[in-house]
mmCIF file of C-alpha atoms in Angstrom:
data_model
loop_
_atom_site.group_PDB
_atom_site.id
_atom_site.type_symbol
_atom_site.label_atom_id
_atom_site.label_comp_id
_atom_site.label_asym_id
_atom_site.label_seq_id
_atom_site.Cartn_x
_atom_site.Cartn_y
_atom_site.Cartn_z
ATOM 1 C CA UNK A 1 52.200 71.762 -23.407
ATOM 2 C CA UNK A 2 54.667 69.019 -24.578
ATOM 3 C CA UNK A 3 53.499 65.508 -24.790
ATOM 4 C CA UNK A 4 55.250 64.742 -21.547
ATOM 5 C CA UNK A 5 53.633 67.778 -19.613
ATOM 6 C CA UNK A 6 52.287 67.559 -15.987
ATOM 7 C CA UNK A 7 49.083 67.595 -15.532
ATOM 8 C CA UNK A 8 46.415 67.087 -12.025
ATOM 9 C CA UNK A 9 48.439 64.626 -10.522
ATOM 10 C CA UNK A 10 51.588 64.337 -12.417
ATOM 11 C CA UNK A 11 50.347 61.889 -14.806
ATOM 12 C CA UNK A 12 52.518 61.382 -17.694
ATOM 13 C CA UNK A 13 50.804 61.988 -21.046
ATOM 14 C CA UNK A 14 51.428 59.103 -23.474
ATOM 15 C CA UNK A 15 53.359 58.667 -26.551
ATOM 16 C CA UNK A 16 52.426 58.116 -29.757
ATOM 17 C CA UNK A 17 51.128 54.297 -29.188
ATOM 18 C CA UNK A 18 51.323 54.183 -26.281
ATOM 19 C CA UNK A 19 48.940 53.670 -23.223
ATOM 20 C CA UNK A 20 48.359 56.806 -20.694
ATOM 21 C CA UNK A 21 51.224 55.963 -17.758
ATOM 22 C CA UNK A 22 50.599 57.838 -14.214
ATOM 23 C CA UNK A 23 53.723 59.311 -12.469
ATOM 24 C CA UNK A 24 52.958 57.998 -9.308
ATOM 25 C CA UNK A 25 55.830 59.506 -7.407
ATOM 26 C CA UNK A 26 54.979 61.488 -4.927
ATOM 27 C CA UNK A 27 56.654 63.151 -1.611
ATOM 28 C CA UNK A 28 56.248 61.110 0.505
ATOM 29 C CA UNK A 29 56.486 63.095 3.865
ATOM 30 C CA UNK A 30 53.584 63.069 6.286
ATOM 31 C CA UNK A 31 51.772 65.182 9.118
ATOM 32 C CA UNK A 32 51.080 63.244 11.746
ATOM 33 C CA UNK A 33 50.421 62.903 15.526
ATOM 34 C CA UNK A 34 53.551 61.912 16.827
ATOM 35 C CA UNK A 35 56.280 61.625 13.736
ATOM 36 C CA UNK A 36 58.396 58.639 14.747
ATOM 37 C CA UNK A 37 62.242 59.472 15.306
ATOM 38 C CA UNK A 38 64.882 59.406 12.398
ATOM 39 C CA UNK A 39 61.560 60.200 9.875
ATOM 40 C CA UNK A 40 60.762 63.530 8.083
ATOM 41 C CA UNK A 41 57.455 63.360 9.093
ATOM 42 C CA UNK A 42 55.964 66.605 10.403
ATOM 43 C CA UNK A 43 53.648 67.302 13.698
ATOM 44 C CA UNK A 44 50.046 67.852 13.680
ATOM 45 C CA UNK A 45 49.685 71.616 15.198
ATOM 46 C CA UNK A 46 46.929 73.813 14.636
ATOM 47 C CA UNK A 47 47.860 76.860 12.204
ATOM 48 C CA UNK A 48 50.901 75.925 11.057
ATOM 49 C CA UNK A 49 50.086 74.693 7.181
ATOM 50 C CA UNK A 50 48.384 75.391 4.357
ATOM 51 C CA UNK A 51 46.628 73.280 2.066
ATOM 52 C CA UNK A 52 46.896 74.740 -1.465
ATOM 53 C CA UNK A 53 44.263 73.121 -3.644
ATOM 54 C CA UNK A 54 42.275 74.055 -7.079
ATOM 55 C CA UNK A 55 38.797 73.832 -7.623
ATOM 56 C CA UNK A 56 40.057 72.789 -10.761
ATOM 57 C CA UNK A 57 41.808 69.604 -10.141
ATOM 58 C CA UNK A 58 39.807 66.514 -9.121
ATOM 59 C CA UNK A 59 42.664 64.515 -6.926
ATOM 60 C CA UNK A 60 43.107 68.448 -5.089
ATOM 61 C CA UNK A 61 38.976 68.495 -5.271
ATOM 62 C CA UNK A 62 38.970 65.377 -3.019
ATOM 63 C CA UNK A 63 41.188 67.305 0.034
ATOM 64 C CA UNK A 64 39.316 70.587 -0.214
ATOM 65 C CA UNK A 65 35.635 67.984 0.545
ATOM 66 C CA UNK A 66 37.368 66.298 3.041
ATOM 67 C CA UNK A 67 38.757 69.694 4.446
ATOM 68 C CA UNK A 68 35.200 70.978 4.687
ATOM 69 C CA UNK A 69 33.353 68.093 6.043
ATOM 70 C CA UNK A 70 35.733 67.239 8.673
ATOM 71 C CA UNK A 71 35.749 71.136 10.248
ATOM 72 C CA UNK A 72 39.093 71.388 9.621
ATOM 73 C CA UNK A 73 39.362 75.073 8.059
ATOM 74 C CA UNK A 74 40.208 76.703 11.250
ATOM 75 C CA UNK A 75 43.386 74.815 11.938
ATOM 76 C CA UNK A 76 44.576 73.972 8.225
ATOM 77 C CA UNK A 77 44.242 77.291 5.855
ATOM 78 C CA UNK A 78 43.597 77.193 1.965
ATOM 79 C CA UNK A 79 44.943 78.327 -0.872
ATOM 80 C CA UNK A 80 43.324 77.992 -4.398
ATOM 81 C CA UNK A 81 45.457 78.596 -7.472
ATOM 82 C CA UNK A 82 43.803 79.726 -10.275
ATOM 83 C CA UNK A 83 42.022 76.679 -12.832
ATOM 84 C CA UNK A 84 44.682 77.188 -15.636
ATOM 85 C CA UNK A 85 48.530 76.878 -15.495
ATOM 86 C CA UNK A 86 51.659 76.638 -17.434
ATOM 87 C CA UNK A 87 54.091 74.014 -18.063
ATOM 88 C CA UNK A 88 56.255 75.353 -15.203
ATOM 89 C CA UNK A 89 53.600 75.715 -11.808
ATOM 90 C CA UNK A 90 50.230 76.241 -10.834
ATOM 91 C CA UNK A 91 50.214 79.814 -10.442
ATOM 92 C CA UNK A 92 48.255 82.026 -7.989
ATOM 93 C CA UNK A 93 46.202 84.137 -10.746
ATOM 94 C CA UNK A 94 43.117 84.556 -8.908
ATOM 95 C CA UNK A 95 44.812 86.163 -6.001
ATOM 96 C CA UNK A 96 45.303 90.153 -5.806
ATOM 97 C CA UNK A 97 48.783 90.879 -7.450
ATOM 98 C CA UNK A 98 48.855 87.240 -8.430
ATOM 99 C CA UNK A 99 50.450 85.944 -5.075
ATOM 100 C CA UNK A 100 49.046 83.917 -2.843
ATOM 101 C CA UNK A 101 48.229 86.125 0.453
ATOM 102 C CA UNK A 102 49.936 83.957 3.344
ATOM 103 C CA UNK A 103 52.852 82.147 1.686
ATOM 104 C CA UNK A 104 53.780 85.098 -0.456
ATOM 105 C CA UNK A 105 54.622 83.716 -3.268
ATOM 106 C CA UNK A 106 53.090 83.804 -7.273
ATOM 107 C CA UNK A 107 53.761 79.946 -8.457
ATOM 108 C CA UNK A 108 53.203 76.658 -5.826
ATOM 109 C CA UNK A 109 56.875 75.614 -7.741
ATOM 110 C CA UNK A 110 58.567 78.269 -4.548
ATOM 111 C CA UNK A 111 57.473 76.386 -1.866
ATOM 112 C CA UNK A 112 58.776 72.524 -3.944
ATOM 113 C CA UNK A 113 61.784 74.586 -4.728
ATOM 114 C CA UNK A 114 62.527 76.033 -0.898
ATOM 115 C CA UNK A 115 62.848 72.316 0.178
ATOM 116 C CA UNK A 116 64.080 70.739 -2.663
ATOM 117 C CA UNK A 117 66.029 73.066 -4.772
ATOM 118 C CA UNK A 118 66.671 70.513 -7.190
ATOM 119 C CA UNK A 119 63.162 69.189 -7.708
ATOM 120 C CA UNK A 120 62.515 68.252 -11.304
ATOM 121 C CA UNK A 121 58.865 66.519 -10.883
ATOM 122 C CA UNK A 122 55.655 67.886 -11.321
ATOM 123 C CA UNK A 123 54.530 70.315 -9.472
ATOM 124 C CA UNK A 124 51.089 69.350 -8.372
ATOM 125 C CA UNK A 125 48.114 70.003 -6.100
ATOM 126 C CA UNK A 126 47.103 69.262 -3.996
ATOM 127 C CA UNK A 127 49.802 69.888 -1.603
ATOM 128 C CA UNK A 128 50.467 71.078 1.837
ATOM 129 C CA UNK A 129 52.960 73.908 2.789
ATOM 130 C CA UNK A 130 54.778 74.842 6.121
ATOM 131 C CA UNK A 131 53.369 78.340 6.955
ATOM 132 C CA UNK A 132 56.654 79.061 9.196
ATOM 133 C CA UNK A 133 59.366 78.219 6.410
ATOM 134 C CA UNK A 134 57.215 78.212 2.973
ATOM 135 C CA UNK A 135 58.200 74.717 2.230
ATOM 136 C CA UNK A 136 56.220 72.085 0.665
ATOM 137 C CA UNK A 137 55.570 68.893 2.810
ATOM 138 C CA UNK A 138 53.700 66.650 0.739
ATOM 139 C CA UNK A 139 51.524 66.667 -2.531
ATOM 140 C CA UNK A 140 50.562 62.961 -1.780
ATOM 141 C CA UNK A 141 46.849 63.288 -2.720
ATOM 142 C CA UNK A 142 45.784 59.878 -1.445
ATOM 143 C CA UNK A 143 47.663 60.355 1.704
ATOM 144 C CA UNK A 144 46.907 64.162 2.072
ATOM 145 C CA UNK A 145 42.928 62.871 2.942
ATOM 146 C CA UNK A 146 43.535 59.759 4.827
ATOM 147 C CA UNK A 147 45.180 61.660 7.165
ATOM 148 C CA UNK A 148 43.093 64.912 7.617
ATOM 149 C CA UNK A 149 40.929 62.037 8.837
ATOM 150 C CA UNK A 150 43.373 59.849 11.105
ATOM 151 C CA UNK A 151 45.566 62.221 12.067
ATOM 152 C CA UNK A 152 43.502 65.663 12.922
ATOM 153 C CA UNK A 153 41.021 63.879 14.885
ATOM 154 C CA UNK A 154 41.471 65.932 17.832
ATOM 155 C CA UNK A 155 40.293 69.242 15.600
ATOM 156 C CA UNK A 156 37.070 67.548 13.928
ATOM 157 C CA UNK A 157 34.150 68.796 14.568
ATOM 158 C CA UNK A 158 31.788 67.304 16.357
ATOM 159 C CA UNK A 159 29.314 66.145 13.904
ATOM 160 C CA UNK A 160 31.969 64.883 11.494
ATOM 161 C CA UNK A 161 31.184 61.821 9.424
ATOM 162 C CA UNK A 162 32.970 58.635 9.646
ATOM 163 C CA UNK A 163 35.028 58.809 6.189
ATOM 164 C CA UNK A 164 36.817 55.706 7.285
ATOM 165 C CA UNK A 165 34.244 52.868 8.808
ATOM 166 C CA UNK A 166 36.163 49.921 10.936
ATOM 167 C CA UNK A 167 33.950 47.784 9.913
ATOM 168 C CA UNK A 168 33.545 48.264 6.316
ATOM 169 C CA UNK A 169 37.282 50.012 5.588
ATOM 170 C CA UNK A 170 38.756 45.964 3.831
ATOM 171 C CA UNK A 171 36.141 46.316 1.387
ATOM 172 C CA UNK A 172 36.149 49.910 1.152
ATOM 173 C CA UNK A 173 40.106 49.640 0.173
ATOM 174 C CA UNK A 174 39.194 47.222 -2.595
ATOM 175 C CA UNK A 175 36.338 49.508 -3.968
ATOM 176 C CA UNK A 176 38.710 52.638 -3.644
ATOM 177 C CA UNK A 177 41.323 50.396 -5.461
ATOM 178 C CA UNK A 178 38.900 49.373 -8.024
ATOM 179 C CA UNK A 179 37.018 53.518 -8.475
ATOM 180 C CA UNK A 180 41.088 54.738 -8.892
ATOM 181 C CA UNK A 181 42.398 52.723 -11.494
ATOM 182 C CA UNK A 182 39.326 51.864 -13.825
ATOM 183 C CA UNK A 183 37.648 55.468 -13.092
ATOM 184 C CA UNK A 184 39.222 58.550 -11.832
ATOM 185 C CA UNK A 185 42.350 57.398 -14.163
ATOM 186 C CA UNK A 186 40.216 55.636 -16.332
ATOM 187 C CA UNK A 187 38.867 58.677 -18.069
ATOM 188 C CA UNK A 188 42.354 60.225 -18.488
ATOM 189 C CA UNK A 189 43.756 56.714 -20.445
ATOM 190 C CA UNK A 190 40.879 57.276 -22.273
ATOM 191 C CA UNK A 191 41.876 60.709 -23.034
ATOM 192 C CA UNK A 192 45.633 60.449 -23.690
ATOM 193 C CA UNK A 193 45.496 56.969 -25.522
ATOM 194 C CA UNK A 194 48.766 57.041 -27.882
ATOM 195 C CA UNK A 195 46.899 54.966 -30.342
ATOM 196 C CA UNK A 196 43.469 53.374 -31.576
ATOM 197 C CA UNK A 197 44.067 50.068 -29.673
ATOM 198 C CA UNK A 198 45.341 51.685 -26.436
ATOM 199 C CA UNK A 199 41.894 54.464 -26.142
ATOM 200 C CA UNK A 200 39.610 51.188 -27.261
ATOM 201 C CA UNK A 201 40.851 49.051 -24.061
ATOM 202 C CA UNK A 202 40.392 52.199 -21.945
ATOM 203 C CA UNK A 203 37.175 52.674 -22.956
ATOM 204 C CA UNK A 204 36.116 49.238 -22.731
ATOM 205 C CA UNK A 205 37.557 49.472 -18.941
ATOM 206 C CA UNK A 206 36.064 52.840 -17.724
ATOM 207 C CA UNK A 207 32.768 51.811 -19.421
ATOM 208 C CA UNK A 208 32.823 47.993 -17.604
ATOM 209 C CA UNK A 209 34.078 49.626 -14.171
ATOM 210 C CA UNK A 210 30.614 52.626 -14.340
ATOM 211 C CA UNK A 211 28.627 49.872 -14.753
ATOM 212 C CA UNK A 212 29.871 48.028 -11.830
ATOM 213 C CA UNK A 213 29.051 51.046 -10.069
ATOM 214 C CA UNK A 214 25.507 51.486 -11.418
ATOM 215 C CA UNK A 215 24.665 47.942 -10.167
ATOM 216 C CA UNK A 216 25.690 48.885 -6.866
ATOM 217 C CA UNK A 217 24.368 51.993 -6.487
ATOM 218 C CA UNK A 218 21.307 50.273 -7.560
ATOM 219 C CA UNK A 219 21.164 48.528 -4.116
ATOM 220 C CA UNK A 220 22.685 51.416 -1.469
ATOM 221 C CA UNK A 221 22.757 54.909 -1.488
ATOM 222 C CA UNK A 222 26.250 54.946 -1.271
ATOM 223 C CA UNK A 223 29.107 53.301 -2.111
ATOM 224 C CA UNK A 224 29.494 51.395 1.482
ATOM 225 C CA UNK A 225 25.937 51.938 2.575
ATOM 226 C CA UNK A 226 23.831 54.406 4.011
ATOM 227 C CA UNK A 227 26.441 56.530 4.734
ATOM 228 C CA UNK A 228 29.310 58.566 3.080
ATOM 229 C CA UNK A 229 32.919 57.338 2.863
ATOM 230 C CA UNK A 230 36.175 58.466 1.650
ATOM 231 C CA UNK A 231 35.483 56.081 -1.468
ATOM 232 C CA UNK A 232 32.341 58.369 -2.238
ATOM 233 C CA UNK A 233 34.527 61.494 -2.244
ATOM 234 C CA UNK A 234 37.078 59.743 -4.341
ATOM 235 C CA UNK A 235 34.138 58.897 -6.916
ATOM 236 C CA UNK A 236 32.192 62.032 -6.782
ATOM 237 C CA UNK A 237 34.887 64.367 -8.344
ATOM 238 C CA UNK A 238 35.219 62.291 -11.256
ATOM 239 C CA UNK A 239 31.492 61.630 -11.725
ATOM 240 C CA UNK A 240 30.654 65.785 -11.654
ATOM 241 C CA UNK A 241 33.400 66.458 -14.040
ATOM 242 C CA UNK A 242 32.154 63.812 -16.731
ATOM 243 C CA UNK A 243 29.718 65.405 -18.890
ATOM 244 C CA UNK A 244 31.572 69.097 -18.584
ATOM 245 C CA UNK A 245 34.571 67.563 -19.514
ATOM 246 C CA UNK A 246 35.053 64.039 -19.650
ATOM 247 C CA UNK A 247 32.150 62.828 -21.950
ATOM 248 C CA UNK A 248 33.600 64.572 -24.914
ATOM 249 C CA UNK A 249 36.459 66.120 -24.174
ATOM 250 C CA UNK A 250 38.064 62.681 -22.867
ATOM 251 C CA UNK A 251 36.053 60.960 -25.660
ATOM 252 C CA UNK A 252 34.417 58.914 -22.961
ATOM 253 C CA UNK A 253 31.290 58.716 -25.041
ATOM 254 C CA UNK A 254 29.158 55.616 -24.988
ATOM 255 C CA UNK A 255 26.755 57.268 -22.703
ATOM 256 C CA UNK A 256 26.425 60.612 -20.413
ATOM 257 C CA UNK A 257 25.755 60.250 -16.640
ATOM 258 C CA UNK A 258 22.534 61.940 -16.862
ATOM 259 C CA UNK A 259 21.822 58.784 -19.058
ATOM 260 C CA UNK A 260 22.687 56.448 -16.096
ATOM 261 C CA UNK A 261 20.251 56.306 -13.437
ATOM 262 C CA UNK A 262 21.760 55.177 -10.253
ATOM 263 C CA UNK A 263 24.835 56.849 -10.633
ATOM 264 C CA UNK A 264 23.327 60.161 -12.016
ATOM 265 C CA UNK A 265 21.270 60.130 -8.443
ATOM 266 C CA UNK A 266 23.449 59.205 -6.267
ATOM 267 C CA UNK A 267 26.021 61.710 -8.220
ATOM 268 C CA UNK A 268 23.107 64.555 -7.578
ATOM 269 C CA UNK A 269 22.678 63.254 -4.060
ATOM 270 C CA UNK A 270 26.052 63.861 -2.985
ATOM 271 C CA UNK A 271 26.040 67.014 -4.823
ATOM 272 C CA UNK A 272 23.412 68.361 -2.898
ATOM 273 C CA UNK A 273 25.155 67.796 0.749
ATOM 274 C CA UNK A 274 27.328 70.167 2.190
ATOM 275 C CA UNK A 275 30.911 70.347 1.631
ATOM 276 C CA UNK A 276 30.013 68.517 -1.910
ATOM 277 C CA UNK A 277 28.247 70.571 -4.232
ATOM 278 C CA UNK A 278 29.205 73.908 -2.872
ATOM 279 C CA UNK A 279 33.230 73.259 -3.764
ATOM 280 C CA UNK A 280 32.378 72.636 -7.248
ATOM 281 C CA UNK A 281 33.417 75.397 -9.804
ATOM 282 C CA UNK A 282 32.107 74.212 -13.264
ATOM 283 C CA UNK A 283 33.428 77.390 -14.685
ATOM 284 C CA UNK A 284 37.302 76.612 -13.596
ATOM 285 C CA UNK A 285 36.955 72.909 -14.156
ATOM 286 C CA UNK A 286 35.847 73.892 -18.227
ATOM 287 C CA UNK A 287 38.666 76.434 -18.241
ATOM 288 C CA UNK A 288 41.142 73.908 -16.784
ATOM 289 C CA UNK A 289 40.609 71.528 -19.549
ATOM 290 C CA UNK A 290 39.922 72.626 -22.527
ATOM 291 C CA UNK A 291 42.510 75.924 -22.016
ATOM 292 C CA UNK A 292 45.326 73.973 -20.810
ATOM 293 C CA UNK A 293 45.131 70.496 -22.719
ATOM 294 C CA UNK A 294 45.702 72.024 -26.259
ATOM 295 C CA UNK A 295 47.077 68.989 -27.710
ATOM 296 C CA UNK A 296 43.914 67.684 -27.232
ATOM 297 C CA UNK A 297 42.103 71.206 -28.126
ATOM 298 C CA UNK A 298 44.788 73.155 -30.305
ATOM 299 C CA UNK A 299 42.247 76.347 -30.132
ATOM 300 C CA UNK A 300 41.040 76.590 -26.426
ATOM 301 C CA UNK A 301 38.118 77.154 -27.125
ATOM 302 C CA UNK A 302 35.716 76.173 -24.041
ATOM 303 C CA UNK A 303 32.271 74.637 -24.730
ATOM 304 C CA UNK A 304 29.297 76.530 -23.577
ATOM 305 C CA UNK A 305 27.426 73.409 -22.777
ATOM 306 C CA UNK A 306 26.471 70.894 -20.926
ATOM 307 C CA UNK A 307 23.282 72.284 -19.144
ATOM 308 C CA UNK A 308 24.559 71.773 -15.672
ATOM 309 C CA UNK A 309 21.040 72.952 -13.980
ATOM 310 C CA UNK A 310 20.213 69.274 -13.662
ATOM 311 C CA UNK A 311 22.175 68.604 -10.586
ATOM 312 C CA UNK A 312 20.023 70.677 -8.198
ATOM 313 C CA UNK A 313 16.878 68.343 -9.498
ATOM 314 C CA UNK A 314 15.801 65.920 -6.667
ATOM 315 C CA UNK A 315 17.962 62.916 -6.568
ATOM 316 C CA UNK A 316 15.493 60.701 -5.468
ATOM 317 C CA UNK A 317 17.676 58.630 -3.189
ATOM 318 C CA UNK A 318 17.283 60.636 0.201
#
């Protein structure tokens, strides 16, 4: 892949040094309960889209939790293309014949390309599809799960946690702000640094923000109290991809997070609830990384290790 290559999210890989840069350009179409007049926006109905997401991925990782906790597989289906991809499209590898079984189609690029036949972004999960024309509606990742919550209300289940608290959600925003720029994309400037200077202020960041977090964990069990949020979703799929991937692969190497108390319990803690643990696939996250970065591993070869047994251990935080 070129130095300019999508990856996860669209980020931008940097430039000789040069800082990692995010391509934070997204479609910006929604589903929503009533789409105001004169937008794009689509409706809310039951059965009509498909969220297409890979295990893979941690910002498609985030909608496929939120997915499961909120009961929403019955009225919003899944796809899951397969952990490794080309320069061109996630592709559908794992499905029989290499298509994906509803949309009909080999590469997630058809559906961008059915609405926008001149679309020259990334083409990223996750992302939502119209069953009934096979177009893309949004890959908005942020937006994607802030709306399975708002929005599809109506279709939760009964027993479906409050992601999005009234009366913690100003601070919430600030600690979401704060886990998205100095964590989940703090490990990737670490990772694509352009130069010495630009990985040693990334590293100095990631490593100041995780132990921000490991003071507050030390006080809560989760980020906003005793229960979960949307801003422990956003943190957990970075957290279990850190030592697999991250730790080395990333560089981000002062310490693992099996060496960091609180957020090695709390990270086993969420692990160990549904919807959390059970959508991890350690074997596609390994494959994604080290088989499609090869500027960053020439060889693909994937590491055997971590041991990864130590995230069924008791968290000690119940």
């Amino acid at each position: 892949m070129s130095e300019h290559s999508e990856h996860d999210k669209g980020g931008v890989y940097s430039t000789k040094g040069k800082a990692f840069e995010r391509d934070s350009n997204y479609i910006t179409t929604r589903i929503v309960v009533d789409p105001e007049p004169g937008t794009n926006d689509f409706p809310v109905e039951p059965g009509r889209y498909r969220l297409i997401a890979a295990y893979a991925c941690p910002w498609a990782n985030r909608s496929i939790i939120v997915r499961d906790l909120l009961g929403l597989g019955d009225v919003i289906s899944m796809g899951n293309p397969g952990p490794t991809h080309d320069a061109d499209s996630w592709t559908f590898d794992l499905d029989p014949g290499g298509v994906d079984p509803v949309l009909g189609i080999p590469r997630l690029k058809d559906a961008y390309l059915k609405r926008f036949p001149d679309y020259s972004r990334g083409i990223t999960v996750p992302a939502i599809v119209d069953e009934t024309t096979g177009e893309v509606v949004t890959n908005d990742f942020a937006q994607i799960t802030e709306d399975l919550f708002f929005q599809w209300k109506q279709y939760h289940r009964a027993d479906a946690p409050d992601l999005w608290p009234t009366d913690r959600r100003d601070e919430m925003e600030e600690v979401m702000r704060r886990v998205y720029t100095e964590v989940n994309n703090g490990v990737y400037r670490c990772g694509f640094a352009g130069s010495q200077e630009a990985y040693d202020a990334a590293y100095d960041r990631l490593f100041t923000a995780l132990d921000w977090l490991e003071e507050r964990l030390g006080g809560s069990r989760f980020l906003m109290g005793d229960a979960i949020t949307e801003a422990d979703i956003r943190l957990f799929t970075t957290l279990v991809r850190f030592d697999p991937v991250y730790h080395g692969h990333f560089k981000c190497n002062r310490n693992k997070l099996t060496e960091m108390v609180n957020l090695w319990g709390y990270a086993r803690d969420l692990y160990q609830l549904p919807g959390f643990g059970d959508n991890v696939r350690f074997d596609q996250i390994k494959d994604h990384y080290y088989k499609v970065h090869l500027d960053l591993n020439p060889l693909g070869i994937v590491p055997k290790g971590p041991d990864l047994s130590g995230w069924t251990t008791p968290s000690g935080r119940g």
